CSV table of C-alpha atoms (C1' of nucleotides) in Angstrom, one decimal:
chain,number,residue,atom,x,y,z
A,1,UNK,CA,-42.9,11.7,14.0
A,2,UNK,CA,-41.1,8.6,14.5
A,3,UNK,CA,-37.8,8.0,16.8
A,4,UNK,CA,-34.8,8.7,15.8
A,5,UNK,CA,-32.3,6.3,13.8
A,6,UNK,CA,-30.2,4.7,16.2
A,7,UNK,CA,-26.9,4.6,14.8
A,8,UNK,CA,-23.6,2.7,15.7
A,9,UNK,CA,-20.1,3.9,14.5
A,10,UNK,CA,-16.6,1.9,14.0
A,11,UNK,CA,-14.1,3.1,12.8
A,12,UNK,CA,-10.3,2.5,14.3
A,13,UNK,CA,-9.5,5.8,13.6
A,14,UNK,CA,-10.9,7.8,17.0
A,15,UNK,CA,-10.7,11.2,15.5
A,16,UNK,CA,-12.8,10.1,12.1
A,17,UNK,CA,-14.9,8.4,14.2
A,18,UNK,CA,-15.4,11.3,16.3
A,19,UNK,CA,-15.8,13.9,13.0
A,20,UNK,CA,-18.2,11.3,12.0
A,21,UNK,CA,-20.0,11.8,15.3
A,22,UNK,CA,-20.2,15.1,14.8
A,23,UNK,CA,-21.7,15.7,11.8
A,24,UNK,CA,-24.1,12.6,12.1
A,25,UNK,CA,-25.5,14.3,15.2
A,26,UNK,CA,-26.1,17.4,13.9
A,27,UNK,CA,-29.1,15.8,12.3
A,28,UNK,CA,-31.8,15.6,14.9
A,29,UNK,CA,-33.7,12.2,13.4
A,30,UNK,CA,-30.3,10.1,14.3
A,31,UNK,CA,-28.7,9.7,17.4
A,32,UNK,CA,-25.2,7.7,17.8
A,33,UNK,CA,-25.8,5.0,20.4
A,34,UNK,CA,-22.1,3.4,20.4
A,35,UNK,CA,-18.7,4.3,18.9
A,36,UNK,CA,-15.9,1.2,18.8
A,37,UNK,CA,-12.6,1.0,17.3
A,38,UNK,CA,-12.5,-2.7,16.6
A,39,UNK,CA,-14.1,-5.3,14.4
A,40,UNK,CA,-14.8,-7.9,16.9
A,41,UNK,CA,-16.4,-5.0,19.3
A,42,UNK,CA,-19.1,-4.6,16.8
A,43,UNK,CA,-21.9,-7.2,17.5
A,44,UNK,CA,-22.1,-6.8,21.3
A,45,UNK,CA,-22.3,-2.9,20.9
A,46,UNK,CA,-24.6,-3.8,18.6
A,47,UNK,CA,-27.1,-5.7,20.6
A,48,UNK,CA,-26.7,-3.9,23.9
A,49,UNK,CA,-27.4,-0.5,22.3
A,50,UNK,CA,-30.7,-1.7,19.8
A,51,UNK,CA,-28.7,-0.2,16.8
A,52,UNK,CA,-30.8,0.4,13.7
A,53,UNK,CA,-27.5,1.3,11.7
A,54,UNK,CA,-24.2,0.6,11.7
A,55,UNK,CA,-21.5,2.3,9.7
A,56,UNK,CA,-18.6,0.1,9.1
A,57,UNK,CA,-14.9,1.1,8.4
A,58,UNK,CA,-13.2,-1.8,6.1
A,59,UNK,CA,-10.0,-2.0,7.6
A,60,UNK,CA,-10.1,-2.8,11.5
A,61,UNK,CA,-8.1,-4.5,14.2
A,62,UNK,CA,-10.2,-7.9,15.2
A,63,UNK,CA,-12.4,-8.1,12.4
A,64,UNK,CA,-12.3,-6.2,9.1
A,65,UNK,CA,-15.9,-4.3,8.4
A,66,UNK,CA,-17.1,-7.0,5.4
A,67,UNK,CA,-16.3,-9.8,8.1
A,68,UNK,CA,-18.6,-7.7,11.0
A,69,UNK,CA,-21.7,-6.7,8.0
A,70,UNK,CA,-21.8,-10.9,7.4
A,71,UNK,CA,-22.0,-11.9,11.3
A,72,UNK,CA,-24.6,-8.6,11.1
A,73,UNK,CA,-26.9,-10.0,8.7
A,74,UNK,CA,-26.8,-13.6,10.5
A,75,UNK,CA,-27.2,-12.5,13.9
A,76,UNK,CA,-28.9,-9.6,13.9
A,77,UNK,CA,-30.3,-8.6,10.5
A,78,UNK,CA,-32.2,-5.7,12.0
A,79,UNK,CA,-29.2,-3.8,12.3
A,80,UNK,CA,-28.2,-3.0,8.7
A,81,UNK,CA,-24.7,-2.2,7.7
A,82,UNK,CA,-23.6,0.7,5.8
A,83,UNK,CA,-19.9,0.3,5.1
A,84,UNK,CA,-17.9,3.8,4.6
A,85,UNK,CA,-14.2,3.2,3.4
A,86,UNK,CA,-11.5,5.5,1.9
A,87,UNK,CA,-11.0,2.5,-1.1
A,88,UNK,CA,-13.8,2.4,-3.7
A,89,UNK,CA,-12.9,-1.1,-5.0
A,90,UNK,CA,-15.2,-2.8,-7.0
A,91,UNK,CA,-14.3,-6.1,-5.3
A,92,UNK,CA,-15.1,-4.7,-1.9
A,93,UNK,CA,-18.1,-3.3,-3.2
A,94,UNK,CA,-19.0,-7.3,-4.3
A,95,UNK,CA,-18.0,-8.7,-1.3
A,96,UNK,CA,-19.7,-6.1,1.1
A,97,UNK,CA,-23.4,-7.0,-1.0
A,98,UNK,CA,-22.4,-11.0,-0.6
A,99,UNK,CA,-21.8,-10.4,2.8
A,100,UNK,CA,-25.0,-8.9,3.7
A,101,UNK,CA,-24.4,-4.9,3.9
A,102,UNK,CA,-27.0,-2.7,2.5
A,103,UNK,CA,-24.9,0.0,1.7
A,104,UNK,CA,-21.8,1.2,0.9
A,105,UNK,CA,-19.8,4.6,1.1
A,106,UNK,CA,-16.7,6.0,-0.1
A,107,UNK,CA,-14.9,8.5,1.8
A,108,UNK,CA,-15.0,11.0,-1.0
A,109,UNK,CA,-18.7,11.4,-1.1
A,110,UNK,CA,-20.1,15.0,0.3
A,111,UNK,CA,-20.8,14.9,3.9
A,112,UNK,CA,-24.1,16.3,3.5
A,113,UNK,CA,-25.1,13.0,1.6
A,114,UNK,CA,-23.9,10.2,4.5
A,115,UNK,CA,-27.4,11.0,6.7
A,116,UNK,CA,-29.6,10.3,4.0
A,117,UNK,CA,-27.3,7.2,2.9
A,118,UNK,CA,-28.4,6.2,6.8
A,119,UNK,CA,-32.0,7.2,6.6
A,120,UNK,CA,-32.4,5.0,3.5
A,121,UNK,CA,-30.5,2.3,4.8
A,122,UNK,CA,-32.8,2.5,7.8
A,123,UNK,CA,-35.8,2.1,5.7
A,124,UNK,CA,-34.3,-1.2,4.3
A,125,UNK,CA,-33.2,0.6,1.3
A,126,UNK,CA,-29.9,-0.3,-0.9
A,127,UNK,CA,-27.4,2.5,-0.8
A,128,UNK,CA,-24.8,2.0,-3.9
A,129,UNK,CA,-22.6,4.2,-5.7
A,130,UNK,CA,-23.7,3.4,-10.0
A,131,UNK,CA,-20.3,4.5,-10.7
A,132,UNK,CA,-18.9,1.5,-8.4
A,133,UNK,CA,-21.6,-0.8,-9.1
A,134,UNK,CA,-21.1,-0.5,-13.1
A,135,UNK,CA,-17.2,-1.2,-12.0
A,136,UNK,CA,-17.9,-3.9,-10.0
A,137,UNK,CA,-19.7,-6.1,-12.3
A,138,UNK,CA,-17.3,-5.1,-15.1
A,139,UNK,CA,-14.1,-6.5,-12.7
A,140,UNK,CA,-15.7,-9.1,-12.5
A,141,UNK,CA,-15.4,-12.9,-10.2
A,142,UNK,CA,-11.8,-13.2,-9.3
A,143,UNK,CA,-10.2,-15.7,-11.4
A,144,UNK,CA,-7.7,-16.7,-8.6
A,145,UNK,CA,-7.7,-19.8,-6.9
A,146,UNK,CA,-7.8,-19.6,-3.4
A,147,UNK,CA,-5.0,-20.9,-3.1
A,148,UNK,CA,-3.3,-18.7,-5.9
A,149,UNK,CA,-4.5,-15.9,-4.2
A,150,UNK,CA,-3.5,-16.6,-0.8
A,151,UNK,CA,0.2,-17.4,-2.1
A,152,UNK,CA,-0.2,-13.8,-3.9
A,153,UNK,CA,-1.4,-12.6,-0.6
A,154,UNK,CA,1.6,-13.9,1.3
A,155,UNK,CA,4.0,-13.0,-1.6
A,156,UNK,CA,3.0,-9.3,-1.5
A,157,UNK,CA,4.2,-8.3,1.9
A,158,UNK,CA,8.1,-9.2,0.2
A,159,UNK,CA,9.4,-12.7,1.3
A,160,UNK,CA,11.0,-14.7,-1.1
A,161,UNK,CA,9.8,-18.0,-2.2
A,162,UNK,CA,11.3,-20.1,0.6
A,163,UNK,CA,10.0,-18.0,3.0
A,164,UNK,CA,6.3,-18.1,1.5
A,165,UNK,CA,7.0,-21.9,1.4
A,166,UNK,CA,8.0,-22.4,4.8
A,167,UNK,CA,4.8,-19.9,5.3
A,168,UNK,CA,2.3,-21.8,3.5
A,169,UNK,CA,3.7,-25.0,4.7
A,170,UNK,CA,3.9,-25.7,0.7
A,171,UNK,CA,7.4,-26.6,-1.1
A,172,UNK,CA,8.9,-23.9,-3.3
A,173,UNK,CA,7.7,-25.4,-6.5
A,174,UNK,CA,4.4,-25.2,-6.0
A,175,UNK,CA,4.9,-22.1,-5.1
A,176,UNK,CA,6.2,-20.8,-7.9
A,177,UNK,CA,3.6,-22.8,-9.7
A,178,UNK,CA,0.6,-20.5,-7.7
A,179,UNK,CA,2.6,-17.2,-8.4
A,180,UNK,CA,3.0,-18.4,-11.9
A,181,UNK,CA,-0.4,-19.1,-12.7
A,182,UNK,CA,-1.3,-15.6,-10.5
A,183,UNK,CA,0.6,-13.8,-12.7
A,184,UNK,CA,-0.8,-15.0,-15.7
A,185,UNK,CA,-4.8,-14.7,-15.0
A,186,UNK,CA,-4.1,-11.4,-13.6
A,187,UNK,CA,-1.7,-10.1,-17.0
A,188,UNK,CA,0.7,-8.8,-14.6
A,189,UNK,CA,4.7,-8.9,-15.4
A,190,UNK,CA,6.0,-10.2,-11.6
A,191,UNK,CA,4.1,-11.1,-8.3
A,192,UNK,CA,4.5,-7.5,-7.2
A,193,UNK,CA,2.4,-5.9,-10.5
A,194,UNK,CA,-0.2,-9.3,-10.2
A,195,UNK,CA,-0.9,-8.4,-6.4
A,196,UNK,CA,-1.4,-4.9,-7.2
A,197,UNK,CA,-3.7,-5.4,-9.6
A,198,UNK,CA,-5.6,-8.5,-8.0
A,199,UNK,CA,-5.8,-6.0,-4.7
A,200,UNK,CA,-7.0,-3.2,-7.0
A,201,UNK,CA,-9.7,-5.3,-8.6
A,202,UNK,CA,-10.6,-6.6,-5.0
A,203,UNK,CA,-9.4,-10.2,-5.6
A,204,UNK,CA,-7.4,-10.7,-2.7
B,1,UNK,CA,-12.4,37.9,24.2
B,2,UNK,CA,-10.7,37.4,21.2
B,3,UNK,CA,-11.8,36.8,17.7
B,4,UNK,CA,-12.1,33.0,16.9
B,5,UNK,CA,-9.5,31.0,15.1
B,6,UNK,CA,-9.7,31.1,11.4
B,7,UNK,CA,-9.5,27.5,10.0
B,8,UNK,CA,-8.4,26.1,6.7
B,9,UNK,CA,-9.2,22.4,5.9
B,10,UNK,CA,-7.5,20.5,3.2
B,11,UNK,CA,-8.6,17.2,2.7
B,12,UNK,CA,-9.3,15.3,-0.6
B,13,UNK,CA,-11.9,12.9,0.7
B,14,UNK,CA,-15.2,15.5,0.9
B,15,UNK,CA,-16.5,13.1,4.0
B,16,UNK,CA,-13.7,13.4,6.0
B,17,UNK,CA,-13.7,17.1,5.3
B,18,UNK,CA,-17.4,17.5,6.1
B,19,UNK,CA,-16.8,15.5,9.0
B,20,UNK,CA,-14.0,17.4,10.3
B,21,UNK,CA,-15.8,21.1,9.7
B,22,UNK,CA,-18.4,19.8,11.8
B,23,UNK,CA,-16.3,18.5,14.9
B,24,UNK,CA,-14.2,21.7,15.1
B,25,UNK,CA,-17.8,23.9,14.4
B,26,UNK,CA,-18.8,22.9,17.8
B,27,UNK,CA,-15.8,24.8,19.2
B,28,UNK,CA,-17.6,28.4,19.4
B,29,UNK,CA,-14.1,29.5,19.3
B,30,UNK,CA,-12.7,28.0,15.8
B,31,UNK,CA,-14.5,29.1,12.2
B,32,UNK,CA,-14.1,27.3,9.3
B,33,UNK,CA,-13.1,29.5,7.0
B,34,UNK,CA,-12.5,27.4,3.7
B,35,UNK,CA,-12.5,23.5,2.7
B,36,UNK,CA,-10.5,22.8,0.0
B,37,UNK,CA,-9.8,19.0,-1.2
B,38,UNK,CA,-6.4,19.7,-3.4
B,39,UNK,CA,-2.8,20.4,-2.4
B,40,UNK,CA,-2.6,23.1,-5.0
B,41,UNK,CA,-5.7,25.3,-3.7
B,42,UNK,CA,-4.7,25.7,-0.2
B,43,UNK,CA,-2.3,28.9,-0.9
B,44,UNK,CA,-4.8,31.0,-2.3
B,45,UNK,CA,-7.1,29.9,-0.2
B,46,UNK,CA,-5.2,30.4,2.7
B,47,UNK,CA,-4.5,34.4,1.5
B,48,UNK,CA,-8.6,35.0,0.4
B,49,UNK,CA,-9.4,33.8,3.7
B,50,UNK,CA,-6.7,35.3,6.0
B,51,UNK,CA,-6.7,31.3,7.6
B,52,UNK,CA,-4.6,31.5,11.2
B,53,UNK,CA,-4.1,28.0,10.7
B,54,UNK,CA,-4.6,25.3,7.8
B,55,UNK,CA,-5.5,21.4,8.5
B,56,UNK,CA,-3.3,19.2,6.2
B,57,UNK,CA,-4.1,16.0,5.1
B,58,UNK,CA,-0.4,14.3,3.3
B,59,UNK,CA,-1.9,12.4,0.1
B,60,UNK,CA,-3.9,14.8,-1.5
B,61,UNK,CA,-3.7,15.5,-5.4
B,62,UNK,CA,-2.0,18.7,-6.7
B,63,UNK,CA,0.0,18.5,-3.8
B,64,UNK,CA,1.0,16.5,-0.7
B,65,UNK,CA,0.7,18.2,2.4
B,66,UNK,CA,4.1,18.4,3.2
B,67,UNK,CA,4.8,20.0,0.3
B,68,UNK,CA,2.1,22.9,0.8
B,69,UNK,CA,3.3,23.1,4.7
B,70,UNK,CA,6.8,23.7,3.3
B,71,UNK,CA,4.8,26.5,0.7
B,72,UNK,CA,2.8,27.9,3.4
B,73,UNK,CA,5.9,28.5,5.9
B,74,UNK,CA,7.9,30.6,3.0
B,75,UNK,CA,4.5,32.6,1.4
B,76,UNK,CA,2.4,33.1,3.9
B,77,UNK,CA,4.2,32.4,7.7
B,78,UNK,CA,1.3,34.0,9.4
B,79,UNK,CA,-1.1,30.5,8.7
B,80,UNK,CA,0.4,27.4,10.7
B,81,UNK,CA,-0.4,24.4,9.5
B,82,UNK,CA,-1.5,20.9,11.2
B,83,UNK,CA,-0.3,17.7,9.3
B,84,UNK,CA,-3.7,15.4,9.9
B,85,UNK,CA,-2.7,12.0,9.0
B,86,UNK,CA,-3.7,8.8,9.1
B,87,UNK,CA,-0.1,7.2,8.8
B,88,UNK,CA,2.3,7.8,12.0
B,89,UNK,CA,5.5,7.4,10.0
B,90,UNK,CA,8.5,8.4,12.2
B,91,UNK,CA,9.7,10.0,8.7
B,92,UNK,CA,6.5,12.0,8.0
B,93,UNK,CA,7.3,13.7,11.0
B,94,UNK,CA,10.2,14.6,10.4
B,95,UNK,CA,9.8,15.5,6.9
B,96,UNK,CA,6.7,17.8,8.5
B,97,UNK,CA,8.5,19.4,10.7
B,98,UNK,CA,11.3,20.4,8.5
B,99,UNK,CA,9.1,21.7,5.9
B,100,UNK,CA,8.0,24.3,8.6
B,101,UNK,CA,4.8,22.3,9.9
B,102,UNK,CA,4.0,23.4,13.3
B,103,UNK,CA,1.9,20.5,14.4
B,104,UNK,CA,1.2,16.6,13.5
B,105,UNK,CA,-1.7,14.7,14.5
B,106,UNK,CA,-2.5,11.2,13.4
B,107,UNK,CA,-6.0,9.9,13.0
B,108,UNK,CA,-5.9,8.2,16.0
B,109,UNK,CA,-6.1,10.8,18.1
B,110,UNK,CA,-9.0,11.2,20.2
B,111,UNK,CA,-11.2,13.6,18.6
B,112,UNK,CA,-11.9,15.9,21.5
B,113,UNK,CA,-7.8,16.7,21.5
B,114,UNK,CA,-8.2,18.2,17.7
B,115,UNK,CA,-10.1,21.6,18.6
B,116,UNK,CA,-6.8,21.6,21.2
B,117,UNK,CA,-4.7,21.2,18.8
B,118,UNK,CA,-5.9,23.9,16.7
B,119,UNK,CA,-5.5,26.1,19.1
B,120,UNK,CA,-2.1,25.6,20.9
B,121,UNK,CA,-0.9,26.0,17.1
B,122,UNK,CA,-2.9,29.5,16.7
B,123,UNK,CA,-0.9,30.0,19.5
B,124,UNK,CA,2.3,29.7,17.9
B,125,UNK,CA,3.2,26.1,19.9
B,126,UNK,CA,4.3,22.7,18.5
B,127,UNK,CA,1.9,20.2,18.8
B,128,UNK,CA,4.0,16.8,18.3
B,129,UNK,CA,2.9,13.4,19.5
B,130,UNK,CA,6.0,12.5,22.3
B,131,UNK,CA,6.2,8.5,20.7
B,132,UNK,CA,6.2,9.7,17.5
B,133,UNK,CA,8.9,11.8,18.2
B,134,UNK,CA,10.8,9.4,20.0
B,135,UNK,CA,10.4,7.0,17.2
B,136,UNK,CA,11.3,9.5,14.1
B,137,UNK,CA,14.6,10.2,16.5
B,138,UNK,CA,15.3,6.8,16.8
B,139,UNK,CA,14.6,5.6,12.7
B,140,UNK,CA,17.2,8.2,12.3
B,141,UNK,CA,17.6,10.4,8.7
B,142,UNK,CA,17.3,7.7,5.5
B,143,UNK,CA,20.3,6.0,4.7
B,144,UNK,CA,19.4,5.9,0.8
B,145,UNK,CA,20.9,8.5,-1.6
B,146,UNK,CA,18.2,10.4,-3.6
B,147,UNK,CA,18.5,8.3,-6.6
B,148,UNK,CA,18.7,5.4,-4.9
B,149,UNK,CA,15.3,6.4,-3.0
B,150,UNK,CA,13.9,7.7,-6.3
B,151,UNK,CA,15.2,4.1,-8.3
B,152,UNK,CA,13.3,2.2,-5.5
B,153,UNK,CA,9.9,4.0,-5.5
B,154,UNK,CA,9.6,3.6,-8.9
B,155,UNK,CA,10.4,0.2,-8.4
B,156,UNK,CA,7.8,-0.3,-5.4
B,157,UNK,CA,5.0,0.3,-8.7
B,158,UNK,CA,5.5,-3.4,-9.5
B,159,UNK,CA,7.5,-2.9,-13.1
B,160,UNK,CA,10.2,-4.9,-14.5
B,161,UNK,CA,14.2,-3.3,-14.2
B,162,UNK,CA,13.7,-2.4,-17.8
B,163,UNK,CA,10.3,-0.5,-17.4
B,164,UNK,CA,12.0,1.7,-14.4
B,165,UNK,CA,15.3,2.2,-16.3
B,166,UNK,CA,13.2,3.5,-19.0
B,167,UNK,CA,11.0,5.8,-17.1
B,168,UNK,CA,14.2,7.0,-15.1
B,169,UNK,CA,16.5,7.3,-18.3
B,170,UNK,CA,19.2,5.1,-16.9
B,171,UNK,CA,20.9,1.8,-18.2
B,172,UNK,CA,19.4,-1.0,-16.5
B,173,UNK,CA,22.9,-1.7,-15.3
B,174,UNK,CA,22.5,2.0,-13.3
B,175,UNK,CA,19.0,0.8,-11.5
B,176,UNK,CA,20.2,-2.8,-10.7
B,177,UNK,CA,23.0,-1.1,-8.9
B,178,UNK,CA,20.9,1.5,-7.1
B,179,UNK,CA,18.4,-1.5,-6.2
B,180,UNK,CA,21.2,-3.3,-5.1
B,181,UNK,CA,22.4,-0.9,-2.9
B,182,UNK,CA,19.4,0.2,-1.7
B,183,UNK,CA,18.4,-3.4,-0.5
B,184,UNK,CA,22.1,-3.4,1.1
B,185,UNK,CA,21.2,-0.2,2.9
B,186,UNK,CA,17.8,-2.0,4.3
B,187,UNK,CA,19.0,-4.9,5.0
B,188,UNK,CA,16.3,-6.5,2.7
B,189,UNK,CA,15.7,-9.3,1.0
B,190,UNK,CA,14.7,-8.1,-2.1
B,191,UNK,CA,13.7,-4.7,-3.9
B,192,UNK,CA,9.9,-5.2,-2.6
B,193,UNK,CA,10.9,-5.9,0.9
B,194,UNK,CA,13.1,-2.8,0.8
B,195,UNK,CA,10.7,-0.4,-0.3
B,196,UNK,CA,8.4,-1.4,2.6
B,197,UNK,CA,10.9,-1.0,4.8
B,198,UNK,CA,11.8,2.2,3.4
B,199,UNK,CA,8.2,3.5,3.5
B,200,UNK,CA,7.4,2.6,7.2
B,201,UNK,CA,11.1,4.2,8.6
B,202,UNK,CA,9.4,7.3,6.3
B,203,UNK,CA,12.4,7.5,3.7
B,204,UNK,CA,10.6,7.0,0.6
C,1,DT,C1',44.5,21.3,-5.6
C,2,DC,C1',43.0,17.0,-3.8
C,3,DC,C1',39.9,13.8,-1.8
C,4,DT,C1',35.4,11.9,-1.2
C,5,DG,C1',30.9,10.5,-2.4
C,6,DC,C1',27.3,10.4,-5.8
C,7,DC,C1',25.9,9.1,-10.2
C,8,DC,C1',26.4,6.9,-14.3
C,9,DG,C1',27.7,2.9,-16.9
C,10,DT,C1',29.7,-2.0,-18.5
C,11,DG,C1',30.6,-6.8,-17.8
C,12,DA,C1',30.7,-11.2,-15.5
C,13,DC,C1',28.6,-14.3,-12.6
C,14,DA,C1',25.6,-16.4,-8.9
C,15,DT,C1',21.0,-16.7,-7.4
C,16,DT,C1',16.2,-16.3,-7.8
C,17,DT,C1',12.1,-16.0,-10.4
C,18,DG,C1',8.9,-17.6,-13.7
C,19,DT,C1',7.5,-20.9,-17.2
C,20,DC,C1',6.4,-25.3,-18.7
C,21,DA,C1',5.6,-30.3,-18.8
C,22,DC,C1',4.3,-33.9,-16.3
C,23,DG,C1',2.4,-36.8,-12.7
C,24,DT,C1',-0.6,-38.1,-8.4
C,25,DT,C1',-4.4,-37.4,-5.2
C,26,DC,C1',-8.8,-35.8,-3.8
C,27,DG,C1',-13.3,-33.8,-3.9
C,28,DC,C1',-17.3,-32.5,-6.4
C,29,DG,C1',-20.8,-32.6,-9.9
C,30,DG,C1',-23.1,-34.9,-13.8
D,1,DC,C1',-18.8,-44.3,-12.0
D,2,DC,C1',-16.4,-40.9,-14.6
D,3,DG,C1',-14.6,-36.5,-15.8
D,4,DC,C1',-12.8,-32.3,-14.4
D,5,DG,C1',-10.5,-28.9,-11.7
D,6,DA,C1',-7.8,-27.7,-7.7
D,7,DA,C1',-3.9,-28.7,-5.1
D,8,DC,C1',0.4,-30.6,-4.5
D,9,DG,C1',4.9,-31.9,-6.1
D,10,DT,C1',9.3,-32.6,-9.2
D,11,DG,C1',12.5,-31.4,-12.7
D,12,DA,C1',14.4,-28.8,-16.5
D,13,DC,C1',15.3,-24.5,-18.5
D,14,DA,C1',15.0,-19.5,-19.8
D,15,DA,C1',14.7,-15.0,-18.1
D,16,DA,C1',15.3,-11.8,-14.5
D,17,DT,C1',17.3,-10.2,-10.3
D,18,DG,C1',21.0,-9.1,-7.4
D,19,DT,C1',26.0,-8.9,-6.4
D,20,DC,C1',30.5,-7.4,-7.4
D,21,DA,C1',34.4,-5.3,-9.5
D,22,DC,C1',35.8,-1.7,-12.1
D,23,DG,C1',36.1,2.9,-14.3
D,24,DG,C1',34.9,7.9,-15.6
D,25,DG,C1',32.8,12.5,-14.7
D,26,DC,C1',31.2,15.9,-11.6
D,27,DA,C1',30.3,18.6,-7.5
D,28,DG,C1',31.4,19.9,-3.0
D,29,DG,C1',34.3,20.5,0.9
D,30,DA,C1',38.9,20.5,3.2
DNA sequence: TCCTGCCCGTGACATTTGTCACGTTCGCGG
DNA sequence: CCGCGAACGTGACAAATGTCACGGGCAGGA
């Protein structure tokens, strides 16, 4: 009988990441050997602890989890990411495979399933939803510049056009130029329909 | 010794769920007596299983978690509930805690204070995060009339003043007006800024 | 009974958004 | 070297947004 998956958890949210504790060491072939609550935390715990695993939250303080499972696979590929997140967008999905993850979770899947997403993931496995997967090709590249969708970006928290120009460093007509074209490749009827939808396809 | 504390949990992501049953399991005073992962099960749920007190999540389908504290308060008094949640809002607390809610924890929380928690509510006390309550005192009760509120979620989807006069059955005359005002009463710079604002204070 | 605020609506007008045409510069790939 | 697309910008114009004044109906409280 082998040793135990090492496994390291992040996840800003302490009482998740505790739950997730929990249940993840009530299997007795994995052990958790670090618990952080931020992105940039990740790498160190990483290496310090010889983690075979680690699960990955998307949205972090210092670095989100797609960032962290890309300086994962460069720096130390034998620590595989599994990313677990409450969202199941097909463009994360996309950009957590480009990045280097070998698996990713959504939040809705049955708890008893997450250990043996982390024992396949330890074995070098792939660990993807078909459901997302299907999605995700479906969705497709983003046809957004990346400039379009940084303006889109910007735009969505509610500034006006000056204010994303003054942001940007950009003058308001070409601003309104980015938005425009936004709004057209993504269908939408303003900025505020086009950033939903480019956020729900994973395009921004 | 007593008997343990009988535990609902309502949660609509299943790994959350899972993960929560199995922190508060280790508590050899707490049982899980039901999981449920809708809004609209937690009633009968809560009578089947004579649950002291029921774990609420706030966005669940069927029903919000608010809206099921407020139920369980007038149908079945005797099962407190504990908003879980993973956004702070000043005005979710408030909102909790006048729908009869005896507790509110955000997912921040360290885990090892849950199980406590639990039980200082079994107990019949409030459990309330002091800067949370400082901060819903200080955001102060929503300045927006119901329709104006109502005009400006709908508007927050991303639709055009002729898409939410439709779905709201009012002149589009009537919504620019309530928009206006709205934004007025936010002191925002548009009808997207002014729904953000109005979410984070907690009056949408 | 009267006053107030909310809700509804219309109309006029100023401001902002979004579209479109056009042009220049630059980097990249064939 | 050339063609193409992205990025940047200007200007004109149509459409949409937001503001404001005004008025009527209704419900609730003094």
């Amino acid at each position: 009988m082998s040793e135990p998956i090492r496994l390291l958890l992040a996840d800003d949210q302490a009482l998740v990441r505790g739950a997730l504790a929990a249940l993840l060491e009530l299997e007795t072939d994995l052990t958790i050997v670090a618990q952080v609550g931020r992105g940039d935390e990740v790498l160190d715990a990483a290496r310090e602890t010889n983690a075979h695993v680690a699960l990955l939250d998307v949205e972090m303080p210092g670095a989100d989890g797609l960032t962290v499972a890309g300086i994962l696979h460069r720096e130390l590929p034998q620590c595989r990411s599994l990313i677990v997140t409450t969202f199941g967008r097909p463009g994360y999905l996309r950009r957590a495979m480009e990045a280097g993850a070998s698996g990713f979770v959504v939040k809705d899947t049955p708890a008893a399933q997450l250990a043996d997403a982390v024992r396949r993931v330890a074995q070098g496995l792939r660990v993807v939803d078909p459901a997302l997967a299907a999605e995700s090709l479906a969705s497709g590249v983003s046809p957004l510049t990346q400039r379009e969708a940084e303006v889109l970006r910007v735009a969505a928290l509610g500034g006006t056009v000056g204010e994303i120009a003054r942001e940007l460093h950009l003058s308001q007509g070409t601003v309104r130029n980015h938005l425009s074209a936004a709004i057209g490749k993504t269908g939408a009827r303003n900025r505020a329909d086009a950033a939903a939808q480019a956020a729900a396809n994973g395009w921004l």
